[in-house]
Short mmCIF file of C-alpha atoms in Angstrom, two decimals:
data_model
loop_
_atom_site.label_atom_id
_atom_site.label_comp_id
_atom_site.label_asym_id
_atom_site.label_seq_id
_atom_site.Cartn_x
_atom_site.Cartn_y
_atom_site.Cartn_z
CA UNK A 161 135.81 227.77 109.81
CA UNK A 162 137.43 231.23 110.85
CA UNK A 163 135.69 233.06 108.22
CA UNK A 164 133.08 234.32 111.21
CA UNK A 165 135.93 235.78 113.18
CA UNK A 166 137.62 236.97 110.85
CA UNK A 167 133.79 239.20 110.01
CA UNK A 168 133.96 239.91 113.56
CA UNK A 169 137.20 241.68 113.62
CA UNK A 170 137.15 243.35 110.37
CA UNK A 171 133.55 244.79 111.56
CA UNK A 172 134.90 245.87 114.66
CA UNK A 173 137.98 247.53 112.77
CA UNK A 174 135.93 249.46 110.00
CA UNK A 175 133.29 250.31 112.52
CA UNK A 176 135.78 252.23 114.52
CA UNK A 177 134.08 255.95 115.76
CA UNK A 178 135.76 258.99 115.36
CA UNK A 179 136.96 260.59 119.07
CA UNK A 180 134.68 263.53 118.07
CA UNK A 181 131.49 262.03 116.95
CA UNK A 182 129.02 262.03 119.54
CA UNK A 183 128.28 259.25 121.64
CA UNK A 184 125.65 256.48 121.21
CA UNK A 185 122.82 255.75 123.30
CA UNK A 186 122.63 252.91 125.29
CA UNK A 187 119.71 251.55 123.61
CA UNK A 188 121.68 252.08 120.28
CA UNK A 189 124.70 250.86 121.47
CA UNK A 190 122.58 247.69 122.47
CA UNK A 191 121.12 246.88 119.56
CA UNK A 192 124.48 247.56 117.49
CA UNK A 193 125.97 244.81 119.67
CA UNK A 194 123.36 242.60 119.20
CA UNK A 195 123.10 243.13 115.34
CA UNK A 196 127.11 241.94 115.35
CA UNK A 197 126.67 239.23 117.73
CA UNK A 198 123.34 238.14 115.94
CA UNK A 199 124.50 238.27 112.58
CA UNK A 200 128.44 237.16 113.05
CA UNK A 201 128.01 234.34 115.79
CA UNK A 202 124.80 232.93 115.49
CA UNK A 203 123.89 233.33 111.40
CA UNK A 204 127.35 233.22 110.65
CA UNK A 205 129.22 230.43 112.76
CA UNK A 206 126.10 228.29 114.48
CA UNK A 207 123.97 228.45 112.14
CA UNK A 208 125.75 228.59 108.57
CA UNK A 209 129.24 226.97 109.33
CA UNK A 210 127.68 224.55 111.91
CA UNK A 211 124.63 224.25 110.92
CA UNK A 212 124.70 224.59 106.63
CA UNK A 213 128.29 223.10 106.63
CA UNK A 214 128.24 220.69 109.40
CA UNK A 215 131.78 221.98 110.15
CA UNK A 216 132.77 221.09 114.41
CA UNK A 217 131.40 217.89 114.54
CA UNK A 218 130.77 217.83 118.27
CA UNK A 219 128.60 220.70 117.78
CA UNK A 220 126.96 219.50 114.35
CA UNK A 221 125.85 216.32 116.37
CA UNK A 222 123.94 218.72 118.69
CA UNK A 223 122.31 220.77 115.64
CA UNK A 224 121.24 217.05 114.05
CA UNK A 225 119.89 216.23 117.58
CA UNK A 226 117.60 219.18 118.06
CA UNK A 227 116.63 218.92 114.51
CA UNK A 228 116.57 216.12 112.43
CA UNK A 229 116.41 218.54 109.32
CA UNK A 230 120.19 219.23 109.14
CA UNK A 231 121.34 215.80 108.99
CA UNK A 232 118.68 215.37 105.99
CA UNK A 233 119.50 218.14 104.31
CA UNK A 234 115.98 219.33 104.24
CA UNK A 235 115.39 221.81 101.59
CA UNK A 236 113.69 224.54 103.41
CA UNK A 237 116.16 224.52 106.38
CA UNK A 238 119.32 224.37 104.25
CA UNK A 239 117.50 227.53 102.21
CA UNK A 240 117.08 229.49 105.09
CA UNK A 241 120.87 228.54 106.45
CA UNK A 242 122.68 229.60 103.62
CA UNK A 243 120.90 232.85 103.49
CA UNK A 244 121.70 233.53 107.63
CA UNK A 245 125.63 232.66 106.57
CA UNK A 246 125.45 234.63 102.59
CA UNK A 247 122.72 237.47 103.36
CA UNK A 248 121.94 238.04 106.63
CA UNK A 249 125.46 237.80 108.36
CA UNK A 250 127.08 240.82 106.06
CA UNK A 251 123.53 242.58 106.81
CA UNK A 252 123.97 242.63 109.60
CA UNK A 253 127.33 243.62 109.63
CA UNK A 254 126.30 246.62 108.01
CA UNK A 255 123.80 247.46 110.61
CA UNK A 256 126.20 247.46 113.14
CA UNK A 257 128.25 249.50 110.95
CA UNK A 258 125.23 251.87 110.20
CA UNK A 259 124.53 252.33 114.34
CA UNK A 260 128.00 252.77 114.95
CA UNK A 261 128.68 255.63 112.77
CA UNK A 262 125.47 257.14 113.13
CA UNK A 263 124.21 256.66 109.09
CA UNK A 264 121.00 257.11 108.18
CA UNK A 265 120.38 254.06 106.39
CA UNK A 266 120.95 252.41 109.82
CA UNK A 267 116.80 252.55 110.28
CA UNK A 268 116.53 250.96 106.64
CA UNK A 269 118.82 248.24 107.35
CA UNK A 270 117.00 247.58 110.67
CA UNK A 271 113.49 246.45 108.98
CA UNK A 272 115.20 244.62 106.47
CA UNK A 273 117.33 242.43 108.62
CA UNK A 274 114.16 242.39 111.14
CA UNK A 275 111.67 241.20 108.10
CA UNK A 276 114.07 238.41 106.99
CA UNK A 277 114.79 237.28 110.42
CA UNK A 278 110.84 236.76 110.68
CA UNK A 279 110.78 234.83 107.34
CA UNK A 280 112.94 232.30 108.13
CA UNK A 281 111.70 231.86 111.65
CA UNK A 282 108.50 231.64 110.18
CA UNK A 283 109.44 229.10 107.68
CA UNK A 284 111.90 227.35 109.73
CA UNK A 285 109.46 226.74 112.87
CA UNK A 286 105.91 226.80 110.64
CA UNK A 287 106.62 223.97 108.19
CA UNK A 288 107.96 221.92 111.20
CA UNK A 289 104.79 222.51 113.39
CA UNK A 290 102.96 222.01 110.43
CA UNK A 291 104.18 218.66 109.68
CA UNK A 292 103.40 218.09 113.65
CA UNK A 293 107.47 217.87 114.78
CA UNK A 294 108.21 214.78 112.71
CA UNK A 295 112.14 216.33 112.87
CA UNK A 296 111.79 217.76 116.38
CA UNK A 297 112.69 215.60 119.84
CA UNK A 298 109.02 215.65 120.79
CA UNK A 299 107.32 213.11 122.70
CA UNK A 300 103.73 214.02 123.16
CA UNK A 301 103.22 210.93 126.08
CA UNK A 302 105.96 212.21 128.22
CA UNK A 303 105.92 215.67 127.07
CA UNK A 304 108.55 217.06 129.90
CA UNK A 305 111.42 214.36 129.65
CA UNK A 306 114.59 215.20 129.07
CA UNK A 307 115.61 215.54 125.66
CA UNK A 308 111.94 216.97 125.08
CA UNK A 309 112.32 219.41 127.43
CA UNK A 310 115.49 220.54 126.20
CA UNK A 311 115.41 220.08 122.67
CA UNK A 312 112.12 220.89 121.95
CA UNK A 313 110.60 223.32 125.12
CA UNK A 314 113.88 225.37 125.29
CA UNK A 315 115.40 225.99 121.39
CA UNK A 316 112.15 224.84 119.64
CA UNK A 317 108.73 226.78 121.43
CA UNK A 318 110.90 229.32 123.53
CA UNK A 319 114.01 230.35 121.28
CA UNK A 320 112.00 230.53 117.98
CA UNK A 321 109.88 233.53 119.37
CA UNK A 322 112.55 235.52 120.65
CA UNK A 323 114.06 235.60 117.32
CA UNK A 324 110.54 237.51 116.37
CA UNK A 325 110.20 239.35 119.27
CA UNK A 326 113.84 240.66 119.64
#
Protein backbone atom coordinates (compact mmCIF):
# COMPACT_ATOMS: atom_id res chain seq x y z
CA UNK A 1 0.00 0.00 0.00
CA UNK A 2 2.95 2.54 0.69
CA UNK A 3 4.99 1.22 -2.02
CA UNK A 4 3.74 4.54 -4.19
CA UNK A 5 5.09 6.86 -1.57
CA UNK A 6 7.72 5.35 -0.84
CA UNK A 7 8.53 5.87 -5.24
CA UNK A 8 7.59 9.29 -4.56
CA UNK A 9 10.19 10.09 -2.05
CA UNK A 10 12.98 8.09 -3.27
CA UNK A 11 12.33 9.97 -6.81
CA UNK A 12 12.32 13.15 -5.22
CA UNK A 13 15.64 12.20 -3.24
CA UNK A 14 17.71 10.81 -6.31
CA UNK A 15 16.32 13.52 -8.49
CA UNK A 16 17.91 16.11 -6.33
CA UNK A 17 19.79 19.08 -8.76
CA UNK A 18 23.06 20.16 -8.18
CA UNK A 19 23.15 24.13 -6.76
CA UNK A 20 25.18 24.79 -9.98
CA UNK A 21 23.30 23.21 -12.73
CA UNK A 22 21.25 25.55 -14.49
CA UNK A 23 17.77 26.04 -13.91
CA UNK A 24 14.74 24.41 -15.62
CA UNK A 25 12.18 25.98 -17.60
CA UNK A 26 8.90 26.33 -16.52
CA UNK A 27 7.48 24.30 -19.19
CA UNK A 28 10.12 21.60 -18.21
CA UNK A 29 9.68 21.91 -14.78
CA UNK A 30 5.87 21.31 -15.60
CA UNK A 31 5.97 18.44 -17.33
CA UNK A 32 8.67 16.84 -14.84
CA UNK A 33 5.98 17.33 -12.17
CA UNK A 34 3.44 15.93 -14.04
CA UNK A 35 5.50 12.85 -15.25
CA UNK A 36 5.98 12.11 -11.16
CA UNK A 37 2.54 12.87 -10.26
CA UNK A 38 1.24 10.91 -13.41
CA UNK A 39 3.25 8.01 -13.08
CA UNK A 40 3.57 7.72 -8.98
CA UNK A 41 -0.12 8.73 -7.97
CA UNK A 42 -2.30 7.91 -10.60
CA UNK A 43 -0.47 4.58 -12.42
CA UNK A 44 1.02 3.73 -9.33
CA UNK A 45 -1.52 4.13 -6.31
CA UNK A 46 -5.18 4.70 -8.21
CA UNK A 47 -4.77 2.82 -10.74
CA UNK A 48 -2.43 -0.28 -9.87
CA UNK A 49 -2.82 -0.55 -5.98
CA UNK A 50 -6.52 0.56 -6.17
CA UNK A 51 -7.44 -0.33 -9.13
CA UNK A 52 -5.21 -3.89 -10.07
CA UNK A 53 -5.14 -4.77 -6.28
CA UNK A 54 -8.36 -3.54 -5.02
CA UNK A 55 -6.36 -2.39 -1.95
CA UNK A 56 -8.63 0.84 0.12
CA UNK A 57 -11.80 -0.56 -0.17
CA UNK A 58 -13.74 2.68 0.04
CA UNK A 59 -11.95 3.75 -2.94
CA UNK A 60 -12.00 0.24 -4.83
CA UNK A 61 -15.91 0.47 -4.49
CA UNK A 62 -15.67 3.75 -6.50
CA UNK A 63 -13.23 2.16 -9.26
CA UNK A 64 -15.95 -1.01 -9.49
CA UNK A 65 -18.68 1.72 -9.76
CA UNK A 66 -17.31 3.67 -12.67
CA UNK A 67 -16.28 0.49 -14.24
CA UNK A 68 -17.68 -2.70 -13.90
CA UNK A 69 -14.37 -4.21 -15.42
CA UNK A 70 -12.36 -4.17 -12.14
CA UNK A 71 -14.67 -6.03 -10.08
CA UNK A 72 -14.66 -8.75 -13.06
CA UNK A 73 -11.34 -8.88 -13.47
CA UNK A 74 -11.61 -8.22 -17.12
CA UNK A 75 -8.62 -9.29 -18.96
CA UNK A 76 -7.81 -6.30 -20.98
CA UNK A 77 -8.25 -3.82 -18.06
CA UNK A 78 -6.28 -5.87 -15.51
CA UNK A 79 -3.45 -6.03 -18.57
CA UNK A 80 -3.27 -2.54 -18.94
CA UNK A 81 -3.29 -1.97 -14.85
CA UNK A 82 -0.51 -3.98 -14.07
CA UNK A 83 1.57 -2.43 -16.72
CA UNK A 84 0.58 1.48 -15.32
CA UNK A 85 1.76 -0.03 -11.61
CA UNK A 86 5.08 -2.52 -13.20
CA UNK A 87 6.07 -0.35 -16.43
CA UNK A 88 4.80 2.82 -16.65
CA UNK A 89 5.10 4.06 -12.93
CA UNK A 90 9.19 3.48 -12.81
CA UNK A 91 9.01 5.14 -16.47
CA UNK A 92 7.97 7.57 -15.50
CA UNK A 93 9.98 7.95 -12.65
CA UNK A 94 12.79 8.06 -14.84
CA UNK A 95 11.41 10.82 -16.88
CA UNK A 96 11.15 12.94 -14.12
CA UNK A 97 14.54 11.95 -13.27
CA UNK A 98 15.72 12.58 -16.95
CA UNK A 99 14.00 16.44 -16.87
CA UNK A 100 15.34 17.05 -13.64
CA UNK A 101 18.90 16.53 -14.32
CA UNK A 102 18.82 17.71 -17.69
CA UNK A 103 19.77 14.00 -19.56
CA UNK A 104 19.38 13.56 -22.87
CA UNK A 105 17.46 10.53 -22.92
CA UNK A 106 14.78 12.68 -21.17
CA UNK A 107 13.19 13.31 -24.99
CA UNK A 108 13.41 9.37 -25.53
CA UNK A 109 11.70 8.56 -22.43
CA UNK A 110 9.02 11.21 -23.23
CA UNK A 111 7.58 9.31 -26.52
CA UNK A 112 7.82 6.16 -24.91
CA UNK A 113 5.84 6.88 -21.83
CA UNK A 114 3.53 9.17 -24.24
CA UNK A 115 3.01 6.04 -26.84
CA UNK A 116 2.09 3.62 -24.01
CA UNK A 117 -0.10 6.01 -22.28
CA UNK A 118 -2.08 6.14 -25.75
CA UNK A 119 -2.18 2.28 -25.93
CA UNK A 120 -3.83 1.65 -23.00
CA UNK A 121 -6.21 4.54 -23.28
CA UNK A 122 -6.89 3.28 -26.51
CA UNK A 123 -7.52 -0.18 -25.40
CA UNK A 124 -8.97 0.65 -22.16
CA UNK A 125 -11.75 3.18 -23.60
CA UNK A 126 -12.00 1.41 -27.38
CA UNK A 127 -12.96 -2.14 -26.39
CA UNK A 128 -15.50 -0.59 -23.90
CA UNK A 129 -17.14 1.74 -26.57
CA UNK A 130 -16.89 -1.02 -28.75
CA UNK A 131 -18.85 -3.36 -26.77
CA UNK A 132 -21.38 -0.15 -26.49
CA UNK A 133 -20.59 0.57 -22.41
CA UNK A 134 -21.93 -2.79 -21.23
CA UNK A 135 -19.31 -2.04 -18.00
CA UNK A 136 -19.83 1.74 -18.01
CA UNK A 137 -22.81 3.66 -15.81
CA UNK A 138 -24.52 4.64 -19.03
CA UNK A 139 -28.07 5.13 -19.47
CA UNK A 140 -28.83 6.11 -22.98
CA UNK A 141 -32.84 7.16 -21.93
CA UNK A 142 -31.76 9.54 -19.31
CA UNK A 143 -28.43 10.24 -20.62
CA UNK A 144 -27.60 13.29 -17.98
CA UNK A 145 -28.66 11.63 -14.56
CA UNK A 146 -26.56 11.41 -11.98
CA UNK A 147 -24.40 8.57 -11.85
CA UNK A 148 -24.30 8.91 -15.81
CA UNK A 149 -23.20 12.14 -15.69
CA UNK A 150 -20.58 11.50 -13.33
CA UNK A 151 -19.42 8.20 -14.02
CA UNK A 152 -19.62 8.10 -17.47
CA UNK A 153 -19.60 12.12 -18.95
CA UNK A 154 -16.81 13.14 -16.47
CA UNK A 155 -14.02 10.00 -16.05
CA UNK A 156 -15.35 8.03 -19.10
CA UNK A 157 -15.80 10.67 -22.49
CA UNK A 158 -13.87 13.66 -20.78
CA UNK A 159 -10.90 12.09 -18.66
CA UNK A 160 -10.01 9.39 -21.28
CA UNK A 161 -8.94 12.15 -23.86
CA UNK A 162 -6.92 14.14 -21.69
CA UNK A 163 -4.82 11.23 -21.01
CA UNK A 164 -4.10 11.47 -25.06
CA UNK A 165 -4.02 14.91 -25.32
CA UNK A 166 -1.79 15.73 -22.24
Amino acid sequence: LLFPFVGLGLALAISRRHPDSAPLSRTDTWIANWALINGIIIHGFLDGVIGLLGQIPLLAREYERLDKRYSSGEPNVMHISALELLVYMPLCVWWYRAIMKQQPIRHALNLVVSSIQIYGTVIFAGVETYRGFPNIPWDPENPFSGSTLFYFWLFFVVANPIWIIV
